[in-house]
Amino acid sequence: MVRMNSGTATRVMTAAFALTALVGLSACSSGDSGTSDDSSENATACTDFETTYDQFTALVKAGPADTDVQTWTDAKTAEMQKFQPLADTATGDVESSLSTLIGALPADSLELTEPDSSSGQAFVDNSTAVVDACTAAGTAITLDEFPLVKFN
C-alpha cells in the first residue's frame, strides 16, 4: 500500500477533479447543439412547402378547364393533402406556423376559392406566416400569388 501525505493526496484529488471537469466540458463543447439539424429540417420543410404551395396555387389558377369540376376538386384536394406531413418535418416557429396553416385548411378545397372566402384569406395569411418563419429560420422562400376572389 502506498502512503501519501495530506498535501500529495489533495493535489491528486484536485488533478482528478480538474481532469473530470475538463473531459466533461470538452464533451459539451464538441457536441452538436442541434441547430444545424433544426436548420436543415426547417430548410427542407420550407422548400417543400414552397413547392407544394406553388403547385396547389397553379392548380387553383388553372381552374377546371376542359375537365369537370369534380375532377378538378379531387385534384385540388389531393394536392392540398400534401401540406399535412410538412409540419412533422419542421421545428420551432416553422413547425408552429405550418401547423396553424394545416389546422385551418377546410375539408372542401372549393371553400378556398369562393368569393370573399374567409378560409381562402386565412390560407393566404397563414402562408405568409410560414414564409416569415422560414425567413427567420434562414430559408427565404417566395410564393406565387394565390387567387383570392373578391366582391367589389
Coordinates of C-alpha atoms in Angstrom, one line a residue:
M1 CA 0.0 0.0 0.0
V2 CA 1.3 3.4 -1.0
R3 CA 1.0 6.1 1.7
M4 CA 0.7 9.8 0.7
N5 CA 0.9 12.8 2.9
S6 CA -2.2 15.0 3.0
G7 CA -0.6 17.6 0.6
T8 CA 0.0 15.0 -2.1
A9 CA -3.4 13.5 -1.6
T10 CA -5.0 16.9 -2.0
R11 CA -3.0 17.6 -5.2
V12 CA -4.0 14.1 -6.7
M13 CA -7.7 14.7 -5.8
T14 CA -7.6 18.3 -7.3
A15 CA -5.9 17.0 -10.5
A16 CA -8.5 14.2 -10.8
F17 CA -11.4 16.7 -10.3
A18 CA -9.9 19.0 -12.9
L19 CA -9.4 16.3 -15.4
T20 CA -13.0 15.1 -14.9
A21 CA -14.3 18.7 -15.4
L22 CA -12.1 19.2 -18.5
V23 CA -13.4 16.0 -20.1
G24 CA -17.0 17.0 -19.2
L25 CA -16.6 20.4 -20.7
S26 CA -14.9 19.2 -23.9
A27 CA -17.8 16.7 -24.4
C28 CA -20.3 19.6 -24.1
S29 CA -18.5 21.9 -26.5
S30 CA -17.8 19.3 -29.1
G31 CA -21.4 18.1 -29.1
D32 CA -23.9 19.2 -31.8
S33 CA -26.3 21.7 -30.3
G34 CA -29.0 20.6 -32.7
T35 CA -29.3 23.9 -34.5
S36 CA -27.7 22.6 -37.7
D37 CA -30.2 19.7 -37.7
D38 CA -33.1 22.0 -36.9
S39 CA -31.9 24.4 -39.7
S40 CA -31.6 21.6 -42.2
E41 CA -35.0 20.2 -41.2
N42 CA -36.6 23.6 -41.5
A43 CA -34.9 24.3 -44.8
T44 CA -36.4 21.1 -46.2
A45 CA -39.8 21.8 -44.7
C46 CA -39.7 25.3 -46.1
T47 CA -38.7 24.4 -49.6
D48 CA -41.2 21.5 -49.7
F49 CA -43.9 24.0 -48.5
E50 CA -42.9 26.4 -51.3
T51 CA -43.2 23.7 -53.9
T52 CA -46.5 22.3 -52.6
Y53 CA -48.0 25.8 -52.2
D54 CA -47.0 26.8 -55.8
Q55 CA -48.3 23.5 -57.3
F56 CA -51.6 23.9 -55.4
T57 CA -51.9 27.6 -56.5
A58 CA -51.2 26.7 -60.1
L59 CA -53.9 24.1 -60.0
V60 CA -56.4 26.6 -58.4
K61 CA -55.5 29.2 -61.1
A62 CA -55.9 26.8 -63.9
G63 CA -59.5 26.1 -62.9
P64 CA -61.4 23.1 -64.2
A65 CA -60.6 23.9 -67.9
D66 CA -62.0 21.1 -70.0
T67 CA -62.4 18.7 -67.1
D68 CA -65.4 18.6 -64.9
V69 CA -65.5 20.4 -61.6
Q70 CA -65.4 17.2 -59.6
T71 CA -62.1 16.1 -61.2
W72 CA -60.6 19.5 -60.6
T73 CA -61.8 19.5 -57.0
D74 CA -60.4 16.0 -56.4
A75 CA -57.1 17.1 -57.8
K76 CA -57.0 20.1 -55.5
T77 CA -57.9 18.0 -52.5
A78 CA -55.1 15.6 -53.3
E79 CA -52.7 18.4 -53.7
M80 CA -53.9 20.1 -50.5
Q81 CA -53.3 16.9 -48.6
K82 CA -49.6 17.2 -49.4
F83 CA -49.5 20.0 -46.8
Q84 CA -50.4 17.6 -44.0
P85 CA -46.9 16.0 -43.3
L86 CA -44.9 19.2 -43.7
A87 CA -45.2 20.3 -40.0
D88 CA -43.8 16.9 -38.9
T89 CA -40.5 17.7 -40.6
A90 CA -40.1 21.2 -39.1
T91 CA -39.2 22.6 -35.7
G92 CA -39.9 25.7 -33.7
D93 CA -41.7 28.6 -35.4
V94 CA -41.7 26.9 -38.8
E95 CA -43.4 23.9 -37.3
S96 CA -45.9 26.1 -35.4
S97 CA -46.8 28.2 -38.5
L98 CA -47.2 25.1 -40.7
S99 CA -49.4 23.5 -38.0
T100 CA -51.6 26.6 -37.9
L101 CA -51.9 26.6 -41.7
I102 CA -52.7 22.9 -41.8
G103 CA -55.2 23.2 -39.0
A104 CA -57.1 25.9 -40.8
L105 CA -57.4 24.1 -44.2
P106 CA -61.0 23.4 -45.0
A107 CA -62.2 19.8 -45.7
D108 CA -63.6 21.0 -49.1
S109 CA -61.0 22.7 -51.3
L110 CA -63.7 24.7 -53.0
E111 CA -64.1 26.8 -49.9
L112 CA -60.7 28.4 -50.5
T113 CA -61.7 29.8 -53.9
E114 CA -65.2 31.0 -53.1
P115 CA -65.7 34.8 -53.4
D116 CA -64.7 36.6 -50.2
S117 CA -63.7 33.3 -48.7
S118 CA -62.6 33.6 -45.1
S119 CA -60.7 30.2 -45.4
G120 CA -59.1 31.5 -48.6
Q121 CA -57.9 34.6 -46.8
A122 CA -56.7 32.5 -43.8
F123 CA -54.8 30.3 -46.2
V124 CA -53.0 33.4 -47.7
D125 CA -52.4 34.9 -44.2
N126 CA -51.1 31.6 -42.7
S127 CA -48.9 31.0 -45.8
T128 CA -47.4 34.5 -45.2
A129 CA -46.7 33.5 -41.6
V130 CA -44.9 30.3 -42.9
V131 CA -42.8 32.5 -45.2
D132 CA -41.9 34.8 -42.3
A133 CA -41.0 31.8 -40.1
C134 CA -38.9 30.2 -42.8
T135 CA -37.1 33.5 -43.5
A136 CA -36.4 33.9 -39.8
A137 CA -35.0 30.3 -39.7
G138 CA -32.6 31.1 -42.6
T139 CA -34.5 29.8 -45.6
A140 CA -36.1 32.5 -47.7
I141 CA -38.9 31.3 -49.9
T142 CA -41.2 33.1 -52.4
L143 CA -44.8 32.0 -53.1
D144 CA -46.9 32.5 -56.1
E145 CA -49.9 34.8 -55.6
F146 CA -53.0 32.8 -54.5
P147 CA -56.1 33.8 -56.5
L148 CA -58.5 35.3 -53.9
V149 CA -61.8 36.3 -55.5
K150 CA -63.3 39.4 -54.0
F151 CA -66.7 41.0 -54.5
N152 CA -66.3 44.7 -55.2

